[in-house]
């Protein structure tokens, strides 16, 4: 179990992907003997939230919704927004470079073009989803947090616009490359892309847990409370 006394050396043994969490909060790398308490205090809004994130990376089965009830909407929203920025500025450009490398090393190869098309679709749909959250869901959450009765949007509408099928399709595409085109599958650029995608998929999985099972659930609760209060203020029919 990761806690505030866990050192970076111990984190490396428990979950090597811990750096992805620290990077989005722009935290210093620190030394092996630094513990999380020293690294997080004064640098993040909610150190315990970050520690719980790290435990999800180590084992997502540790997730319990009740553990997140004492974390503010502001801390959760801060994580979601930082994650969006991290994806847009760090993860996706790196994967773009890997795909460009595949196309450069296998010019004119039809499967390289298909892989590029699949990734662009994957990236664009992810960016559209991020835009949906930034322009619709987050402002809606803020209005609810302020106690405003807003019927222009809803959690139900967000869920209707939200799916992950493209992620599954890209995984199928990679399997096709590995099984049918070993020359491409063994190339350094493809292996680098595969490695990045595996990390990204795990990171995105954690993101979905926090977004859907914590943030959206909290918004829905606020929505019900706010709508109930709004209905209570309506004049009774004669």
mmCIF file of C-alpha atoms in Angstrom:
data_model
loop_
_atom_site.group_PDB
_atom_site.id
_atom_site.type_symbol
_atom_site.label_atom_id
_atom_site.label_comp_id
_atom_site.label_asym_id
_atom_site.label_seq_id
_atom_site.Cartn_x
_atom_site.Cartn_y
_atom_site.Cartn_z
ATOM 1 C CA UNK A 1 0.000 0.000 0.000
ATOM 2 C CA UNK A 2 1.439 3.333 -1.097
ATOM 3 C CA UNK A 3 1.308 6.039 1.571
ATOM 4 C CA UNK A 4 2.955 9.368 2.380
ATOM 5 C CA UNK A 5 6.033 7.602 3.819
ATOM 6 C CA UNK A 6 6.656 5.633 0.598
ATOM 7 C CA UNK A 7 9.945 6.643 -1.034
ATOM 8 C CA UNK A 8 10.469 7.099 -4.754
ATOM 9 C CA UNK A 9 12.735 4.039 -4.776
ATOM 10 C CA UNK A 10 9.907 1.986 -3.274
ATOM 11 C CA UNK A 11 7.442 3.485 -5.758
ATOM 12 C CA UNK A 12 9.658 2.373 -8.625
ATOM 13 C CA UNK A 13 9.398 -1.205 -7.366
ATOM 14 C CA UNK A 14 5.638 -1.038 -6.756
ATOM 15 C CA UNK A 15 4.541 0.843 -9.897
ATOM 16 C CA UNK A 16 7.091 2.103 -12.459
ATOM 17 C CA UNK A 17 4.399 4.234 -14.136
ATOM 18 C CA UNK A 18 4.208 6.477 -11.067
ATOM 19 C CA UNK A 19 6.138 9.132 -13.008
ATOM 20 C CA UNK A 20 3.096 9.733 -15.207
ATOM 21 C CA UNK A 21 1.199 10.933 -12.146
ATOM 22 C CA UNK A 22 4.006 13.183 -10.967
ATOM 23 C CA UNK A 23 4.656 14.620 -14.433
ATOM 24 C CA UNK A 24 1.140 15.979 -14.888
ATOM 25 C CA UNK A 25 1.458 17.800 -11.564
ATOM 26 C CA UNK A 26 4.845 19.115 -12.754
ATOM 27 C CA UNK A 27 6.565 17.755 -9.671
ATOM 28 C CA UNK A 28 10.354 17.429 -9.477
ATOM 29 C CA UNK A 29 11.791 13.975 -10.024
ATOM 30 C CA UNK A 30 13.416 13.945 -6.591
ATOM 31 C CA UNK A 31 15.901 11.375 -5.316
ATOM 32 C CA UNK A 32 15.311 7.726 -4.458
ATOM 33 C CA UNK A 33 15.165 8.470 -0.737
ATOM 34 C CA UNK A 34 12.563 11.245 -1.034
ATOM 35 C CA UNK A 35 9.183 10.215 0.317
ATOM 36 C CA UNK A 36 5.799 11.296 -1.003
ATOM 37 C CA UNK A 37 5.124 13.540 1.956
ATOM 38 C CA UNK A 38 8.144 15.735 1.150
ATOM 39 C CA UNK A 39 7.457 15.619 -2.588
ATOM 40 C CA UNK A 40 3.760 16.526 -2.479
ATOM 41 C CA UNK A 41 3.350 18.876 0.453
ATOM 42 C CA UNK A 42 2.968 22.482 -0.667
ATOM 43 C CA UNK A 43 3.057 21.492 -4.348
ATOM 44 C CA UNK A 44 -0.405 19.983 -4.923
ATOM 45 C CA UNK A 45 -3.845 20.958 -3.653
ATOM 46 C CA UNK A 46 -4.650 17.561 -2.193
ATOM 47 C CA UNK A 47 -1.674 15.236 -1.500
ATOM 48 C CA UNK A 48 -3.908 12.393 -0.294
ATOM 49 C CA UNK A 49 -5.773 12.415 -3.609
ATOM 50 C CA UNK A 50 -2.484 11.961 -5.489
ATOM 51 C CA UNK A 51 -1.503 9.099 -3.184
ATOM 52 C CA UNK A 52 -4.838 7.416 -3.873
ATOM 53 C CA UNK A 53 -4.181 7.842 -7.601
ATOM 54 C CA UNK A 54 -0.831 6.104 -7.228
ATOM 55 C CA UNK A 55 -2.532 3.203 -5.479
ATOM 56 C CA UNK A 56 -4.964 2.907 -8.397
ATOM 57 C CA UNK A 57 -2.015 2.619 -10.782
ATOM 58 C CA UNK A 58 -0.525 -0.119 -8.627
ATOM 59 C CA UNK A 59 -3.849 -1.983 -8.443
ATOM 60 C CA UNK A 60 -7.109 -0.502 -9.761
ATOM 61 C CA UNK A 61 -9.027 -3.030 -7.659
ATOM 62 C CA UNK A 62 -8.199 -0.892 -4.609
ATOM 63 C CA UNK A 63 -10.771 1.642 -5.840
ATOM 64 C CA UNK A 64 -13.559 2.367 -3.388
ATOM 65 C CA UNK A 65 -15.897 5.237 -4.103
ATOM 66 C CA UNK A 66 -16.280 6.029 -0.408
ATOM 67 C CA UNK A 67 -12.542 6.839 -0.210
ATOM 68 C CA UNK A 68 -13.095 9.842 -2.499
ATOM 69 C CA UNK A 69 -15.987 11.410 -0.621
ATOM 70 C CA UNK A 70 -13.622 13.634 1.382
ATOM 71 C CA UNK A 71 -11.902 15.045 -1.709
ATOM 72 C CA UNK A 72 -13.223 18.339 -3.030
ATOM 73 C CA UNK A 73 -14.664 18.798 -6.503
ATOM 74 C CA UNK A 74 -11.842 21.328 -7.041
ATOM 75 C CA UNK A 75 -9.139 18.690 -6.405
ATOM 76 C CA UNK A 76 -10.819 16.173 -8.732
ATOM 77 C CA UNK A 77 -11.369 18.778 -11.435
ATOM 78 C CA UNK A 78 -7.735 19.872 -11.101
ATOM 79 C CA UNK A 79 -6.612 16.297 -11.809
ATOM 80 C CA UNK A 80 -8.939 15.948 -14.814
ATOM 81 C CA UNK A 81 -7.797 19.235 -16.358
ATOM 82 C CA UNK A 82 -4.125 18.460 -15.750
ATOM 83 C CA UNK A 83 -4.650 15.066 -17.355
ATOM 84 C CA UNK A 84 -6.204 16.620 -20.445
ATOM 85 C CA UNK A 85 -3.234 18.976 -20.788
ATOM 86 C CA UNK A 86 -0.827 16.075 -20.235
ATOM 87 C CA UNK A 87 -2.485 14.065 -23.000
ATOM 88 C CA UNK A 88 -2.613 16.956 -25.469
ATOM 89 C CA UNK A 89 0.911 18.247 -24.895
ATOM 90 C CA UNK A 90 2.880 15.116 -24.008
ATOM 91 C CA UNK A 91 1.332 11.726 -24.729
ATOM 92 C CA UNK A 92 -0.424 12.246 -28.063
ATOM 93 C CA UNK A 93 2.466 14.153 -29.729
ATOM 94 C CA UNK A 94 4.865 11.344 -28.744
ATOM 95 C CA UNK A 95 2.590 8.724 -30.290
ATOM 96 C CA UNK A 96 2.223 10.920 -33.380
ATOM 97 C CA UNK A 97 6.005 10.887 -33.771
ATOM 98 C CA UNK A 98 6.081 7.089 -33.529
ATOM 99 C CA UNK A 99 3.426 6.708 -36.227
ATOM 100 C CA UNK A 100 5.357 9.150 -38.429
ATOM 101 C CA UNK A 101 8.400 6.930 -37.883
ATOM 102 C CA UNK A 102 6.485 3.846 -39.057
ATOM 103 C CA UNK A 103 5.372 5.673 -42.221
ATOM 104 C CA UNK A 104 8.903 6.981 -42.827
ATOM 105 C CA UNK A 105 10.486 3.524 -42.418
ATOM 106 C CA UNK A 106 7.830 1.771 -44.530
ATOM 107 C CA UNK A 107 6.961 4.336 -47.233
ATOM 108 C CA UNK A 108 3.885 3.443 -49.236
ATOM 109 C CA UNK A 109 3.155 0.333 -47.160
ATOM 110 C CA UNK A 110 -0.666 0.053 -47.031
ATOM 111 C CA UNK A 111 -0.787 -1.174 -43.427
ATOM 112 C CA UNK A 112 1.309 1.808 -42.307
ATOM 113 C CA UNK A 113 -1.280 4.106 -43.872
ATOM 114 C CA UNK A 114 -4.136 2.155 -42.253
ATOM 115 C CA UNK A 115 -2.402 2.342 -38.863
ATOM 116 C CA UNK A 116 -1.970 6.090 -39.312
ATOM 117 C CA UNK A 117 -5.678 6.475 -40.174
ATOM 118 C CA UNK A 118 -6.757 4.452 -37.152
ATOM 119 C CA UNK A 119 -4.574 6.452 -34.811
ATOM 120 C CA UNK A 120 -5.767 9.785 -36.192
ATOM 121 C CA UNK A 121 -9.363 8.682 -35.661
ATOM 122 C CA UNK A 122 -8.480 7.557 -32.133
ATOM 123 C CA UNK A 123 -6.694 10.836 -31.369
ATOM 124 C CA UNK A 124 -9.406 13.028 -32.873
ATOM 125 C CA UNK A 125 -12.210 11.309 -30.988
ATOM 126 C CA UNK A 126 -10.257 11.590 -27.759
ATOM 127 C CA UNK A 127 -9.667 15.301 -28.383
ATOM 128 C CA UNK A 128 -13.361 15.774 -29.158
ATOM 129 C CA UNK A 129 -14.217 14.106 -25.880
ATOM 130 C CA UNK A 130 -11.772 16.349 -24.026
ATOM 131 C CA UNK A 131 -13.353 19.372 -25.699
ATOM 132 C CA UNK A 132 -16.804 18.156 -24.658
ATOM 133 C CA UNK A 133 -15.700 17.956 -21.049
ATOM 134 C CA UNK A 134 -13.896 21.299 -21.084
ATOM 135 C CA UNK A 135 -16.706 23.223 -22.777
ATOM 136 C CA UNK A 136 -19.780 21.445 -21.424
ATOM 137 C CA UNK A 137 -19.242 19.142 -18.443
ATOM 138 C CA UNK A 138 -16.804 21.231 -16.399
ATOM 139 C CA UNK A 139 -18.758 24.528 -16.704
ATOM 140 C CA UNK A 140 -21.950 22.596 -15.909
ATOM 141 C CA UNK A 141 -20.316 21.164 -12.782
ATOM 142 C CA UNK A 142 -19.226 24.656 -11.764
ATOM 143 C CA UNK A 143 -22.753 26.011 -12.137
ATOM 144 C CA UNK A 144 -24.137 23.168 -10.013
ATOM 145 C CA UNK A 145 -21.423 23.750 -7.430
ATOM 146 C CA UNK A 146 -22.639 27.349 -7.228
ATOM 147 C CA UNK A 147 -26.167 26.061 -6.672
ATOM 148 C CA UNK A 148 -27.533 27.267 -10.012
ATOM 149 C CA UNK A 149 -30.511 25.523 -11.585
ATOM 150 C CA UNK A 150 -29.355 24.879 -15.173
ATOM 151 C CA UNK A 151 -31.522 22.862 -17.575
ATOM 152 C CA UNK A 152 -29.321 23.465 -20.638
ATOM 153 C CA UNK A 153 -27.182 20.399 -19.947
ATOM 154 C CA UNK A 154 -27.259 17.221 -17.867
ATOM 155 C CA UNK A 155 -25.217 14.198 -16.836
ATOM 156 C CA UNK A 156 -27.553 12.077 -18.964
ATOM 157 C CA UNK A 157 -26.680 14.101 -22.074
ATOM 158 C CA UNK A 158 -22.977 13.769 -21.329
ATOM 159 C CA UNK A 159 -23.249 9.977 -21.028
ATOM 160 C CA UNK A 160 -25.098 9.756 -24.340
ATOM 161 C CA UNK A 161 -22.172 11.544 -26.038
ATOM 162 C CA UNK A 162 -19.546 9.429 -24.299
ATOM 163 C CA UNK A 163 -18.166 6.060 -25.406
ATOM 164 C CA UNK A 164 -14.840 4.219 -25.727
ATOM 165 C CA UNK A 165 -15.357 1.997 -28.786
ATOM 166 C CA UNK A 166 -12.491 3.569 -30.794
ATOM 167 C CA UNK A 167 -10.011 2.467 -28.104
ATOM 168 C CA UNK A 168 -11.055 -1.155 -28.654
ATOM 169 C CA UNK A 169 -10.782 -0.774 -32.428
ATOM 170 C CA UNK A 170 -7.217 0.536 -32.200
ATOM 171 C CA UNK A 171 -6.250 -2.461 -30.044
ATOM 172 C CA UNK A 172 -7.661 -4.782 -32.713
ATOM 173 C CA UNK A 173 -5.671 -2.904 -35.358
ATOM 174 C CA UNK A 174 -2.416 -3.367 -33.445
ATOM 175 C CA UNK A 175 -3.081 -7.074 -33.083
ATOM 176 C CA UNK A 176 -3.621 -7.282 -36.844
ATOM 177 C CA UNK A 177 -0.240 -5.643 -37.455
ATOM 178 C CA UNK A 178 1.565 -7.923 -35.016
ATOM 179 C CA UNK A 179 0.043 -11.085 -36.454
ATOM 180 C CA UNK A 180 0.083 -10.208 -40.145
ATOM 181 C CA UNK A 181 3.036 -7.851 -40.643
ATOM 182 C CA UNK A 182 5.983 -8.997 -38.512
ATOM 183 C CA UNK A 183 8.406 -6.698 -40.358
ATOM 184 C CA UNK A 184 6.492 -3.642 -39.166
ATOM 185 C CA UNK A 185 5.721 -5.163 -35.760
ATOM 186 C CA UNK A 186 9.446 -5.659 -35.086
ATOM 187 C CA UNK A 187 10.458 -2.148 -36.112
ATOM 188 C CA UNK A 188 11.666 0.228 -33.410
ATOM 189 C CA UNK A 189 9.066 2.893 -34.280
ATOM 190 C CA UNK A 190 6.148 0.457 -34.009
ATOM 191 C CA UNK A 191 7.447 -1.062 -30.762
ATOM 192 C CA UNK A 192 7.869 2.450 -29.344
ATOM 193 C CA UNK A 193 4.283 3.251 -30.362
ATOM 194 C CA UNK A 194 3.015 -0.002 -28.835
ATOM 195 C CA UNK A 195 4.837 0.716 -25.577
ATOM 196 C CA UNK A 196 3.468 4.270 -25.385
ATOM 197 C CA UNK A 197 -0.040 3.077 -26.189
ATOM 198 C CA UNK A 198 0.065 0.441 -23.436
ATOM 199 C CA UNK A 199 1.019 3.125 -20.911
ATOM 200 C CA UNK A 200 -1.551 5.509 -22.314
ATOM 201 C CA UNK A 201 -4.334 2.915 -22.132
ATOM 202 C CA UNK A 202 -3.553 2.231 -18.489
ATOM 203 C CA UNK A 203 -3.430 5.946 -17.722
ATOM 204 C CA UNK A 204 -6.686 6.507 -19.593
ATOM 205 C CA UNK A 205 -8.317 3.649 -17.696
ATOM 206 C CA UNK A 206 -7.485 5.362 -14.384
ATOM 207 C CA UNK A 207 -8.712 8.650 -15.845
ATOM 208 C CA UNK A 208 -12.031 7.019 -16.737
ATOM 209 C CA UNK A 209 -12.412 5.666 -13.187
ATOM 210 C CA UNK A 210 -11.943 9.117 -11.656
ATOM 211 C CA UNK A 211 -14.008 10.854 -14.312
ATOM 212 C CA UNK A 212 -16.973 8.497 -14.452
ATOM 213 C CA UNK A 213 -17.147 6.828 -11.056
ATOM 214 C CA UNK A 214 -16.112 9.826 -8.954
ATOM 215 C CA UNK A 215 -16.530 13.152 -10.792
ATOM 216 C CA UNK A 216 -19.646 12.387 -12.855
ATOM 217 C CA UNK A 217 -21.223 10.591 -9.890
ATOM 218 C CA UNK A 218 -20.649 13.660 -7.706
ATOM 219 C CA UNK A 219 -22.055 15.936 -10.419
ATOM 220 C CA UNK A 220 -25.136 13.742 -10.736
ATOM 221 C CA UNK A 221 -25.641 13.956 -6.985
ATOM 222 C CA UNK A 222 -25.348 17.755 -7.112
ATOM 223 C CA UNK A 223 -27.671 17.774 -10.104
ATOM 224 C CA UNK A 224 -30.370 15.889 -8.233
ATOM 225 C CA UNK A 225 -30.002 18.103 -5.170
ATOM 226 C CA UNK A 226 -30.004 21.330 -7.190
ATOM 227 C CA UNK A 227 -32.970 20.287 -9.318
ATOM 228 C CA UNK A 228 -34.846 19.220 -6.204
ATOM 229 C CA UNK A 229 -34.228 22.621 -4.602
ATOM 230 C CA UNK A 230 -35.170 24.358 -7.840
ATOM 231 C CA UNK A 231 -38.427 22.425 -8.031
ATOM 232 C CA UNK A 232 -39.171 23.218 -4.404
ATOM 233 C CA UNK A 233 -39.053 26.954 -5.157
ATOM 234 C CA UNK A 234 -41.571 26.755 -8.008
ATOM 235 C CA UNK A 235 -45.023 28.140 -7.193
ATOM 236 C CA UNK A 236 -47.658 25.534 -6.449
ATOM 237 C CA UNK A 237 -50.454 25.210 -8.946
ATOM 238 C CA UNK A 238 -53.807 26.572 -7.823
#
